[in-house]
XYZ file of N, CA and C in Angstrom:
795
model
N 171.678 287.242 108.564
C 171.721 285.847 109.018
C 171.152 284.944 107.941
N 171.686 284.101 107.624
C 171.634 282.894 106.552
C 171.300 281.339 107.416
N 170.350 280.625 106.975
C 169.531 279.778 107.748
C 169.701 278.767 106.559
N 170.304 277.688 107.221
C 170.081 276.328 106.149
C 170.243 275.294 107.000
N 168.753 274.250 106.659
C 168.100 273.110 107.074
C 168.600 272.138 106.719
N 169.062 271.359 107.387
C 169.353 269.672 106.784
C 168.245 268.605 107.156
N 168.368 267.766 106.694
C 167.831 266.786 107.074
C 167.335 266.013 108.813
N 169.171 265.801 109.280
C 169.825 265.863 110.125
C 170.840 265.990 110.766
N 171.154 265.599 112.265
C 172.401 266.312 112.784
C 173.516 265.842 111.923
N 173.608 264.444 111.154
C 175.303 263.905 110.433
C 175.153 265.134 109.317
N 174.275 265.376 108.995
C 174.261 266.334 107.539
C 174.819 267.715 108.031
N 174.229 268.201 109.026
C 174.140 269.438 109.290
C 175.666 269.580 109.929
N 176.504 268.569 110.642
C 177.409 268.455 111.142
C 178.630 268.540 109.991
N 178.387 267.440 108.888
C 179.136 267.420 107.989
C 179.005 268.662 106.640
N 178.010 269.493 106.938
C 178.463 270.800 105.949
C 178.998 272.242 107.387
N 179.192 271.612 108.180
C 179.677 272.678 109.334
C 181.020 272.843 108.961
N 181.579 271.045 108.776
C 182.944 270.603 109.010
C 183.175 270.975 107.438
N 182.563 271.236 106.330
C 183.112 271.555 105.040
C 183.423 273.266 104.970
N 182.459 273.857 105.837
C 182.439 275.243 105.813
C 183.788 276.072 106.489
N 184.245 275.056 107.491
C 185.387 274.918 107.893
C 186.498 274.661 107.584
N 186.702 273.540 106.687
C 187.939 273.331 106.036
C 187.852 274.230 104.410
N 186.939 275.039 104.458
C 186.742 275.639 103.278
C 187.604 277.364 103.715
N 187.470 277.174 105.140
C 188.088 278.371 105.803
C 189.912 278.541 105.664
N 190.183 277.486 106.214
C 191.124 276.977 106.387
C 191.958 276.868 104.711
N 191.513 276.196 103.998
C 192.113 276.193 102.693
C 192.247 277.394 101.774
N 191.464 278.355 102.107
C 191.225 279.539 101.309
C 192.326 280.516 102.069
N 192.203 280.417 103.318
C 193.133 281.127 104.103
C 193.965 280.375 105.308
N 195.249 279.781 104.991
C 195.870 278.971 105.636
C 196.085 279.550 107.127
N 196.364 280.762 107.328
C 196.702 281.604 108.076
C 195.645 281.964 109.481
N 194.465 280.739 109.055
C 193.388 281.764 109.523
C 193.219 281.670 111.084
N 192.294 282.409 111.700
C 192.243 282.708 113.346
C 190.893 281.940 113.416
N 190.791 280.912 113.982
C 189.174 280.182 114.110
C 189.073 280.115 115.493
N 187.796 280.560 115.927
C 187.219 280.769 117.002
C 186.785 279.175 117.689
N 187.014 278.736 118.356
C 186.012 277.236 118.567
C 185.457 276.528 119.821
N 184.651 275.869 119.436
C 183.743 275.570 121.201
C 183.774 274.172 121.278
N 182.917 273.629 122.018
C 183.209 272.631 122.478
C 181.418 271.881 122.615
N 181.365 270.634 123.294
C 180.013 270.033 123.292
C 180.092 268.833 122.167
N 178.810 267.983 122.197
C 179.180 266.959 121.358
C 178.670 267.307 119.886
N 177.858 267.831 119.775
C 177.971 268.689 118.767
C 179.385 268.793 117.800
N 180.215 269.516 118.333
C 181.357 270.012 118.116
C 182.386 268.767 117.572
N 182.097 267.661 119.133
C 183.141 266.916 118.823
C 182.896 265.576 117.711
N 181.833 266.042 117.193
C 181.856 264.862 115.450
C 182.133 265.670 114.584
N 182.040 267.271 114.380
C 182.418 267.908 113.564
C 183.706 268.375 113.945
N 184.423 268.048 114.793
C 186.152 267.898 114.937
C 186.518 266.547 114.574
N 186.194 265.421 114.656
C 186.352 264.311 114.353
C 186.375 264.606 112.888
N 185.436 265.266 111.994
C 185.102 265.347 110.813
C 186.642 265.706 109.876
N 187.193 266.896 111.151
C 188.125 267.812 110.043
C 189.331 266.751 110.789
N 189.281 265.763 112.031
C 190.548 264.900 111.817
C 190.744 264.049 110.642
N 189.277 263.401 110.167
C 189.437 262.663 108.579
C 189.943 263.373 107.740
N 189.939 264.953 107.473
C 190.374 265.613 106.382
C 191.379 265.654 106.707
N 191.950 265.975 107.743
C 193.590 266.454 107.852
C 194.226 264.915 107.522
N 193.655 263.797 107.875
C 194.283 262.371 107.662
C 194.319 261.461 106.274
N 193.578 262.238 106.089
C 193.282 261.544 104.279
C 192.698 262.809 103.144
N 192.873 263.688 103.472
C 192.941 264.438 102.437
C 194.390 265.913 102.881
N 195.257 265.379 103.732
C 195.957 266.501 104.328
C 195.667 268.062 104.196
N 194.367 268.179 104.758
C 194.384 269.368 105.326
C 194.991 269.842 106.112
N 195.367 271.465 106.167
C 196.762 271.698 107.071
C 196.506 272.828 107.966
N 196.763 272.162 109.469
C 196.315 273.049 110.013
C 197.397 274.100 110.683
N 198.732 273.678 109.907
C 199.857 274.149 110.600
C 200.282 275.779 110.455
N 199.044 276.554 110.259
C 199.485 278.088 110.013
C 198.261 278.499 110.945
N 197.491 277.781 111.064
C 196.187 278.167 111.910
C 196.198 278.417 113.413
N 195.484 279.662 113.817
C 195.957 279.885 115.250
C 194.191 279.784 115.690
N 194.102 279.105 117.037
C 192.260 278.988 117.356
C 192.494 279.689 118.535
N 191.265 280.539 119.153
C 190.879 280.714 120.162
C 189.704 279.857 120.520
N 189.426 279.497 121.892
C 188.097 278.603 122.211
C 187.615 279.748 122.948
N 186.162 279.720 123.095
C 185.135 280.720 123.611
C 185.017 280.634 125.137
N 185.452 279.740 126.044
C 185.671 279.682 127.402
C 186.433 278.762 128.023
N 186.430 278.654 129.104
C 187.146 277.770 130.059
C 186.396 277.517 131.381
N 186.036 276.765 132.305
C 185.506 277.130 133.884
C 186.851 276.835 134.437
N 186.700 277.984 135.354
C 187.262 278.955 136.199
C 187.398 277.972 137.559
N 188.542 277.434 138.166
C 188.871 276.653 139.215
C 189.679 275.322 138.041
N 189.197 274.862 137.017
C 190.093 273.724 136.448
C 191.357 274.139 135.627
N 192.003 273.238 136.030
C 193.509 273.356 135.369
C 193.131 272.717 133.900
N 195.003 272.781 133.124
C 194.347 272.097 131.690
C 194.646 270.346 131.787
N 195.078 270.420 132.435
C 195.032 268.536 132.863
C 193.576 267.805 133.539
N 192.946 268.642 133.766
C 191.857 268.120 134.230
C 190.680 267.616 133.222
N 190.273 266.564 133.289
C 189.669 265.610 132.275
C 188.060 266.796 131.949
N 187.586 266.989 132.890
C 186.642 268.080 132.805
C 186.593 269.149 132.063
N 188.284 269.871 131.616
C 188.519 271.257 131.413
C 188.081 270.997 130.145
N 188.011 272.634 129.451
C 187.965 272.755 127.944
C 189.619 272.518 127.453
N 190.378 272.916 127.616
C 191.812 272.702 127.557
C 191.937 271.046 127.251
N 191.364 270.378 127.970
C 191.704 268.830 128.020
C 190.713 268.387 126.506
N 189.580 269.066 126.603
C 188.564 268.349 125.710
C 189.391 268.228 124.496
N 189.989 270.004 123.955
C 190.437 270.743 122.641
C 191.521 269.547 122.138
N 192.555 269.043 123.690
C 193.254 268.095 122.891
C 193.178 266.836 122.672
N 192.232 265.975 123.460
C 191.277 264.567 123.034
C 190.927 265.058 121.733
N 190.009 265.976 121.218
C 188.759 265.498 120.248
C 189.430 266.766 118.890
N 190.684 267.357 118.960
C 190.837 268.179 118.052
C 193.010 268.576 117.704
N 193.535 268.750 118.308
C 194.519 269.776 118.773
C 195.684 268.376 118.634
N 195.516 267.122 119.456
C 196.406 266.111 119.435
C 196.623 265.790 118.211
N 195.243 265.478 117.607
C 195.065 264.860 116.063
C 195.533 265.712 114.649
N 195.835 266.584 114.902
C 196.131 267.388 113.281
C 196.930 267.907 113.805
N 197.830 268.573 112.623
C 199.635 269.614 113.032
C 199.165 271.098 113.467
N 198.491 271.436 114.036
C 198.306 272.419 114.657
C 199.584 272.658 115.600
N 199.888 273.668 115.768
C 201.026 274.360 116.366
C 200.405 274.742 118.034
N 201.427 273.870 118.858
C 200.685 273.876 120.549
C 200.353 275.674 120.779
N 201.768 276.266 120.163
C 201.812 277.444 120.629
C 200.608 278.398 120.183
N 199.609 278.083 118.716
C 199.249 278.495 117.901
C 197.648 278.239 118.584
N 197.319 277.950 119.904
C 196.045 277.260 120.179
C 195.884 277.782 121.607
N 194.631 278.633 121.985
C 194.646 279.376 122.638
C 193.323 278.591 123.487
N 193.002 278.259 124.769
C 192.121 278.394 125.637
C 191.761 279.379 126.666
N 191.447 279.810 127.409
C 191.664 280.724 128.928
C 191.530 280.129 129.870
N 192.673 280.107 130.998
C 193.219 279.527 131.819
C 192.420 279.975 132.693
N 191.224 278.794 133.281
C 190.424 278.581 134.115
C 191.390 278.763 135.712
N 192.578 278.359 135.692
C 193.382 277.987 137.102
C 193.711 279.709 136.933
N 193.757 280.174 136.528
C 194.808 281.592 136.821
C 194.248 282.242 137.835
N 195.047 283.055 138.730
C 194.887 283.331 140.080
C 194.531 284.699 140.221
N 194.610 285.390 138.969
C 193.602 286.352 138.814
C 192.562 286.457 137.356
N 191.394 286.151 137.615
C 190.679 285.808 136.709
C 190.449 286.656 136.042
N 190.102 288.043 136.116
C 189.714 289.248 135.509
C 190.786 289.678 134.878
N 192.059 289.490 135.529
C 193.483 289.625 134.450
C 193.708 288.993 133.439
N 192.979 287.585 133.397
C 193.430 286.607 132.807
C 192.669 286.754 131.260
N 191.019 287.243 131.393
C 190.016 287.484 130.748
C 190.359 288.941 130.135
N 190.894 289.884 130.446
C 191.492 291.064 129.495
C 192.649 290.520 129.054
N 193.602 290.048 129.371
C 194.808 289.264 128.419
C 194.436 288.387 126.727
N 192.972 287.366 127.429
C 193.339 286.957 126.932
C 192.311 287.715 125.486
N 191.331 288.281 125.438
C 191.058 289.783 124.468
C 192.170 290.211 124.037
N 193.086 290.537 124.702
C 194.084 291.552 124.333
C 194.700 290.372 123.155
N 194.910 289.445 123.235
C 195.468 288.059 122.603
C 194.546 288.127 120.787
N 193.774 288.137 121.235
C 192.791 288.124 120.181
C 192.475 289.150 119.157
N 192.698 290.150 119.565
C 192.676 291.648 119.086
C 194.571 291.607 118.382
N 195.545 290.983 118.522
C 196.905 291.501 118.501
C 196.656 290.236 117.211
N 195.775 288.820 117.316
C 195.808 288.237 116.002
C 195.247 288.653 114.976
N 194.472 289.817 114.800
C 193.842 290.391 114.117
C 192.553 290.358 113.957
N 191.976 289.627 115.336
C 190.678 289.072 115.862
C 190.455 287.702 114.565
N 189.138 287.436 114.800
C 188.393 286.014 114.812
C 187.992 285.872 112.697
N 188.873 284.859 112.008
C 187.867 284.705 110.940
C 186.974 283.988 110.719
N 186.993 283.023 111.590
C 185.658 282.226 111.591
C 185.382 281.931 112.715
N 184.257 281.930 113.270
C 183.627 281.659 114.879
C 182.447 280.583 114.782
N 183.100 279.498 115.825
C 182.253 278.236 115.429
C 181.067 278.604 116.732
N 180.258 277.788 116.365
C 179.343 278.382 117.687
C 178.340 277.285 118.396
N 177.978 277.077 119.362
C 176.771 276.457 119.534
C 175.980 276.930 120.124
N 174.392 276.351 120.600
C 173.540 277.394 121.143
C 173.230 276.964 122.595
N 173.151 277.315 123.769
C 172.965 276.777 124.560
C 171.280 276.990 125.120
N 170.403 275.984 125.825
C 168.765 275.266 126.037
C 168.671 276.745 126.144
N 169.340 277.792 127.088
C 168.859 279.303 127.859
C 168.780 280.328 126.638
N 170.132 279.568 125.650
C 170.160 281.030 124.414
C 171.538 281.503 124.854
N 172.359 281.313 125.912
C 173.814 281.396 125.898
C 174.506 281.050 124.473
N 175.677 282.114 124.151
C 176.307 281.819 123.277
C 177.972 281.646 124.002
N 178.948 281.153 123.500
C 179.809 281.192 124.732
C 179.057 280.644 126.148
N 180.242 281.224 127.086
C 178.798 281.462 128.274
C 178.679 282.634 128.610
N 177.695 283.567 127.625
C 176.921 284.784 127.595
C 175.643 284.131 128.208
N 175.734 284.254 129.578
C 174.355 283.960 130.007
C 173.196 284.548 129.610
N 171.493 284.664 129.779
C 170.454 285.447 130.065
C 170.770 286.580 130.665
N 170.648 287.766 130.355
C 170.894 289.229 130.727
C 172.024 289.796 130.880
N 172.943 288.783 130.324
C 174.579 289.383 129.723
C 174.257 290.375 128.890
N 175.438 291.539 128.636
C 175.209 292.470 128.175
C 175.198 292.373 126.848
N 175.105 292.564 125.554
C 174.909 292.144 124.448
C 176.506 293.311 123.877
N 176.995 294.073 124.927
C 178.150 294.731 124.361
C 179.183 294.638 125.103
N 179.162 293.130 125.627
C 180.194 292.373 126.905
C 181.449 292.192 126.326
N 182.689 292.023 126.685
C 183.737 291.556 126.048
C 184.349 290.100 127.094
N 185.349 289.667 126.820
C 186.052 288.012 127.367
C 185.936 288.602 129.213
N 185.789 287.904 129.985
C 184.816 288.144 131.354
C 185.013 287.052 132.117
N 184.994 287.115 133.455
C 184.535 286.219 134.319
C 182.756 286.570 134.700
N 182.253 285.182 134.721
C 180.958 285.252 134.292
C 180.336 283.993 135.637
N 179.326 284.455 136.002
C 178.393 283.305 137.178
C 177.826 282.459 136.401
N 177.341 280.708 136.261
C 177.167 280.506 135.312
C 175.676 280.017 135.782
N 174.454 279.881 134.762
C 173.332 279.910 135.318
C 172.757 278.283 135.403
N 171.933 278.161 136.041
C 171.461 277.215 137.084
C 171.496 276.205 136.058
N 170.524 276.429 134.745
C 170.243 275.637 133.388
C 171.057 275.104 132.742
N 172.104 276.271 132.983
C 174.072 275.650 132.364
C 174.646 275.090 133.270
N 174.803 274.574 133.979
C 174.508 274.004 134.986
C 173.963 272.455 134.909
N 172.618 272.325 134.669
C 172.104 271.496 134.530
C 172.135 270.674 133.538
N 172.588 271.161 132.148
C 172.733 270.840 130.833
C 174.192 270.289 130.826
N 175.293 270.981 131.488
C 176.418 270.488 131.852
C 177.078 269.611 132.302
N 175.679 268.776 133.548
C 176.100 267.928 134.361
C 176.396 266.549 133.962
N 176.085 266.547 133.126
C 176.327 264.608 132.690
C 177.929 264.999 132.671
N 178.812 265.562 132.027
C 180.638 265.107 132.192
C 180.805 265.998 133.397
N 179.522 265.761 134.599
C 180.285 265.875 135.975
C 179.853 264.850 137.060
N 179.425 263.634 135.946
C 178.604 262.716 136.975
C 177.417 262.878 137.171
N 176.890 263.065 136.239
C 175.229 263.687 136.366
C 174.822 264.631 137.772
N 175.883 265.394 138.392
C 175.906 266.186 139.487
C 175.919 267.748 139.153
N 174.993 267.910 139.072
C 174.975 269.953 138.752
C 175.487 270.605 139.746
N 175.652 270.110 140.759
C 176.274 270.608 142.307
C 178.053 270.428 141.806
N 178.555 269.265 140.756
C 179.914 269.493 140.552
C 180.489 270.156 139.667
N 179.328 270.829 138.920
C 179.744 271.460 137.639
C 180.380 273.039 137.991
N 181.571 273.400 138.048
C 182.009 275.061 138.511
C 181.051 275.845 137.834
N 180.361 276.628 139.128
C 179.518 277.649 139.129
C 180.124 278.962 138.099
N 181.474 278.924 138.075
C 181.595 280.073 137.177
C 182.732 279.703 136.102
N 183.130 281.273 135.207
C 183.783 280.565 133.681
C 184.183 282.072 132.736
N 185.402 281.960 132.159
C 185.664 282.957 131.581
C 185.157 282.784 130.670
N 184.543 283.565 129.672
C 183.891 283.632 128.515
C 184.355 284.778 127.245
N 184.854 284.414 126.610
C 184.790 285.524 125.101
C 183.074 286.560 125.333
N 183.035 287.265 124.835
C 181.782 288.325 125.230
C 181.509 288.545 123.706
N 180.155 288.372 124.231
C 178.991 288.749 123.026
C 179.605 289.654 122.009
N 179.982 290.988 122.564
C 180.861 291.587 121.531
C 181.750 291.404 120.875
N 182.882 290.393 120.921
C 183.813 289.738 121.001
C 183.450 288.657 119.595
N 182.674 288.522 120.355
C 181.952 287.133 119.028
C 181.378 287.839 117.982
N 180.551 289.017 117.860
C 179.947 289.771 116.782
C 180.680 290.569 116.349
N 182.580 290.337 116.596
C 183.754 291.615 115.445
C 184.309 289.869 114.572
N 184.268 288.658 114.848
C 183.968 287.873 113.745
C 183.539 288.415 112.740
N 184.476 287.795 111.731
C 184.405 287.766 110.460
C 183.209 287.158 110.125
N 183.191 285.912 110.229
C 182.109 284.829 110.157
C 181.724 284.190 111.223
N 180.171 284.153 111.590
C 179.723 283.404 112.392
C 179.178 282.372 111.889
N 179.691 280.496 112.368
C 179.055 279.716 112.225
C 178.100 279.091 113.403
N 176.988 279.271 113.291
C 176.471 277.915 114.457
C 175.955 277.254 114.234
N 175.800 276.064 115.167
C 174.955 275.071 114.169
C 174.320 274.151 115.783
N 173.056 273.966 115.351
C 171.831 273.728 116.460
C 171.243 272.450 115.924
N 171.483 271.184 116.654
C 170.847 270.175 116.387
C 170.078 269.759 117.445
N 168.923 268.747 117.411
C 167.718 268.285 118.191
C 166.787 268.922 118.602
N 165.638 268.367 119.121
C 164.490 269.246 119.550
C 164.394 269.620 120.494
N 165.351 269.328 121.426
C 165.480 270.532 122.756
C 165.940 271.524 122.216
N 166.500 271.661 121.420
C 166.793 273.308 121.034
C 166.148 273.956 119.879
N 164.663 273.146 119.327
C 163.918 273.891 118.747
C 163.500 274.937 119.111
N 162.774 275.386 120.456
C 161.850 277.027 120.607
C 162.871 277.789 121.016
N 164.651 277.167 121.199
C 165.001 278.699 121.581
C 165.848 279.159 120.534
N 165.913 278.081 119.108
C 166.468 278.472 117.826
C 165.508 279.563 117.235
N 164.136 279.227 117.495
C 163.904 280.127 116.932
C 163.009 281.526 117.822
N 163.302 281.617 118.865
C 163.846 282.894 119.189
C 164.831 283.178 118.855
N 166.046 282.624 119.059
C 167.221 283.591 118.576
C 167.295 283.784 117.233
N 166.654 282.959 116.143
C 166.579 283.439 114.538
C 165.035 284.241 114.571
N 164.250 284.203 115.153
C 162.415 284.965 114.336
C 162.350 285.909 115.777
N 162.959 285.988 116.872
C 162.651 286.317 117.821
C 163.139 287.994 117.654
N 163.014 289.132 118.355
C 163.969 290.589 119.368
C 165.079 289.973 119.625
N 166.255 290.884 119.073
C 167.217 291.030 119.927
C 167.123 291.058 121.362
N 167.257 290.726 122.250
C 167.315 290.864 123.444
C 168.435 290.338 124.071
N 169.038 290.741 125.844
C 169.642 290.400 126.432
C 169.219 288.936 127.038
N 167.697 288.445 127.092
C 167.510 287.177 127.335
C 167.830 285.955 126.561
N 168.162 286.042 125.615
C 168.343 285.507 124.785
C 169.750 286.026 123.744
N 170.868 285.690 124.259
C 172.064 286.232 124.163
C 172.287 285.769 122.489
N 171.936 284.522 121.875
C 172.177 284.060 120.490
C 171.446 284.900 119.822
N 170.366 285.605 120.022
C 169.844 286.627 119.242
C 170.553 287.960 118.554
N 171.623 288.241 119.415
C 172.658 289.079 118.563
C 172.933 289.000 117.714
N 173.304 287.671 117.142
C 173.733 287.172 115.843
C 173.110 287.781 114.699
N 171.793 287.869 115.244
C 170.866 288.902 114.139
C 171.688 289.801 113.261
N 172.591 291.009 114.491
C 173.240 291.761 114.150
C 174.652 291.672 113.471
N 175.041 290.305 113.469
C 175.998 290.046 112.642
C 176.086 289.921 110.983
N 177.295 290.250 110.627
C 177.108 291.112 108.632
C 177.667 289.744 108.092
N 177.370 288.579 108.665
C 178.275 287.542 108.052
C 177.848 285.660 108.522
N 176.589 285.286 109.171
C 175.837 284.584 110.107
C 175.385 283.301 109.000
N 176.212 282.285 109.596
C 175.424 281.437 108.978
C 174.431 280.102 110.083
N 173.649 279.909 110.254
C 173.098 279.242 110.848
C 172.475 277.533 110.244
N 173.198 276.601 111.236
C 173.080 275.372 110.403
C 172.019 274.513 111.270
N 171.013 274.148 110.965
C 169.838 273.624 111.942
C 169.328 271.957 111.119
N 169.329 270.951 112.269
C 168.542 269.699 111.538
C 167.350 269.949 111.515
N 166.499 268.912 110.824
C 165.230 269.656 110.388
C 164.264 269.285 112.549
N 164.851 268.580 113.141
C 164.499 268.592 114.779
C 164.474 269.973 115.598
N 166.032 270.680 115.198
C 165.991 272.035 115.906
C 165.152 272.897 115.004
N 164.850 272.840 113.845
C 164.105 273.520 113.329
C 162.535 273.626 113.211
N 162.109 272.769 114.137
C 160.824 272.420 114.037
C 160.317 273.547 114.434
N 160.689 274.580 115.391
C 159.217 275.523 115.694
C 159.443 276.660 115.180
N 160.127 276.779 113.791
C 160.329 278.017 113.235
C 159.068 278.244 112.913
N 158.600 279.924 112.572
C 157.542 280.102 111.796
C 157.805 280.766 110.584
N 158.755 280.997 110.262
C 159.092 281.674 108.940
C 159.398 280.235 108.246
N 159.143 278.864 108.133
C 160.032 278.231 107.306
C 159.613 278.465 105.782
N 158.697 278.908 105.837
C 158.355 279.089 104.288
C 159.259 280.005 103.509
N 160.063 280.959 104.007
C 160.420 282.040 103.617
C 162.377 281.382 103.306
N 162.220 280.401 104.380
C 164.249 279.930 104.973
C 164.051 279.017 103.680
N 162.700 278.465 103.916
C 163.218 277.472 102.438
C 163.292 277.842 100.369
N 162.621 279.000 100.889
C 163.214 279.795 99.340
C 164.313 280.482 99.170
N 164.775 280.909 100.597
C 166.090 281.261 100.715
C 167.077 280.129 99.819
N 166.467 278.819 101.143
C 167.392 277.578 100.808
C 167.622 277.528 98.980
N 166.634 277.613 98.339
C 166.299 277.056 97.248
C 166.971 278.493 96.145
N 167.173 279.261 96.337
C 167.671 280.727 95.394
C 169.174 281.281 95.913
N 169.082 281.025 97.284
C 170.442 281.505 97.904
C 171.999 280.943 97.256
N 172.305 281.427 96.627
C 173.980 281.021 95.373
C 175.104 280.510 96.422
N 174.860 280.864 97.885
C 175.811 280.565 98.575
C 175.228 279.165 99.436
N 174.120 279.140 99.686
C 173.448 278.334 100.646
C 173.222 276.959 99.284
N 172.647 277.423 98.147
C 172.532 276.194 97.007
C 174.051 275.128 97.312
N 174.923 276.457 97.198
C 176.624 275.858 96.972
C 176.601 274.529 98.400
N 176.242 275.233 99.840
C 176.255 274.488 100.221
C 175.773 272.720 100.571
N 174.469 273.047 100.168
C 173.582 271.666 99.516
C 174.852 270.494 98.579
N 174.800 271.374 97.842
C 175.536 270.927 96.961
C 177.190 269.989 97.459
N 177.136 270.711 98.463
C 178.578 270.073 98.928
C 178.308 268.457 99.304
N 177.067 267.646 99.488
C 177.404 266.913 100.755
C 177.291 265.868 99.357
């Protein structure tokens, strides 16, 4: 796992969105994993400026997104389906057919969640996996005591996700669907590359459990540990309660790949 500090969230956002179109250009072809949150949606905004003024091309690129909740259709202003094409999917030549969500409405959910694995595995699985972290340590929605060798699932979703959720349900945690297919922890760690990237200080103490902390099932972003390819992008807010920073910032400062990135902005 590779740890690099910005300043803040526009910084940390805008070398997410370079690390990305750096994916994309090197390998036109490529399979990108992607999520959602606001987070996400300035660093999709980011790669609509590139595709608009520097024509980046997204027309060979096939995405999977990491979930869906389970009861919404893709017309529904709520769904992930709806978000992908507001804030990403409408805006650049991405191919409709080429853009994968999991169909929250499908009438058998557990069918729907091995399909859509099976989908993912037949593209030659994931080369880049965008990520965010959720207040509990959910990755996807790999809740607290998800299995750390889970695969794409119908999943209960927990009280906190839930709660963190509720503002695009009316500030109502009672309207937010209790449950949600999810890509699985395992799923996310046969990625090629893991990106995530953690901004503000609500998600300082559980960044760094999941970077200084045990692997554990409580803390589902802690897997990442175990990933051969992890890059982790933090403002210097989510990074506040690290205790290794002495060590991330000589990284920062010697690392040939992490310098490169500095260097980008």
């Amino acid at each position: 796992m590779k740890i690099l500090i910005r300043p803040d969230a526009a910084s940390a956002r805008t070398v997410a969105a370079h690390v990305l179109k750096r994916q994309i250009v090197k390998k036109p072809a490529s399979v990108l994993g992607l999520a959602t949150g606001r987070t996400m949606e300035a660093i999709y905004k980011l790669l609509v400026t590139e595709h608009r003024e520097s024509n980046l091309d997204f027309s060979s690129v096939t995405t999977f997104n990491l979930d869906e909740y389970i009861g919404l259709d893709a017309a529904n202003e709520q769904s992930y389906h709806y978000y992908m094409q507001e804030h990403l999917f409408s805006k650049v030549n991405v191919s409709p057919n080429s853009t994968h969500v999991p169909n929250g409405a499908a009438s058998d959910v557990d069918a729907e969640a091995k399909n859509y694995e099976a989908a993912i595995a037949r593209a030659g699985g994931i080369d880049l996996q965008l990520l965010g972290l959720g207040q509990n340590g959910h990755i996807g929605f790999n809740e607290p005591l998800s299995s750390l060798n889970c695969r794409t699932r119908a999943i209960t979703l927990a009280q906190t996700t839930l709660e963190q959720n509720a503002e695009m349900f009316g500030g109502n945690p009672d309207s937010v669907p209790s449950r949600a297919i999810t890509m699985g922890t395992a799923t996310i760690l046969e990625s090629h590359m893991a990106l995530m990237v953690v901004t503000g200080p609500a998600k300082a103490q559980i960044a760094a459990q999941m970077i200084e902390g045990p692997v554990t099932a409580a803390v589902p972003g802690s897997a990442l540990q175990y990933h051969p390819s992890c890059l982790v992008i933090l403002d210097e807010d989510a990074a506040s309660a690290l205790a290794l920073r002495e060590a991330i910032d000589w990284q920062m400062k010697h690392d040939p790949e992490l310098m490169a990135l500095m260097d980008c902005l």
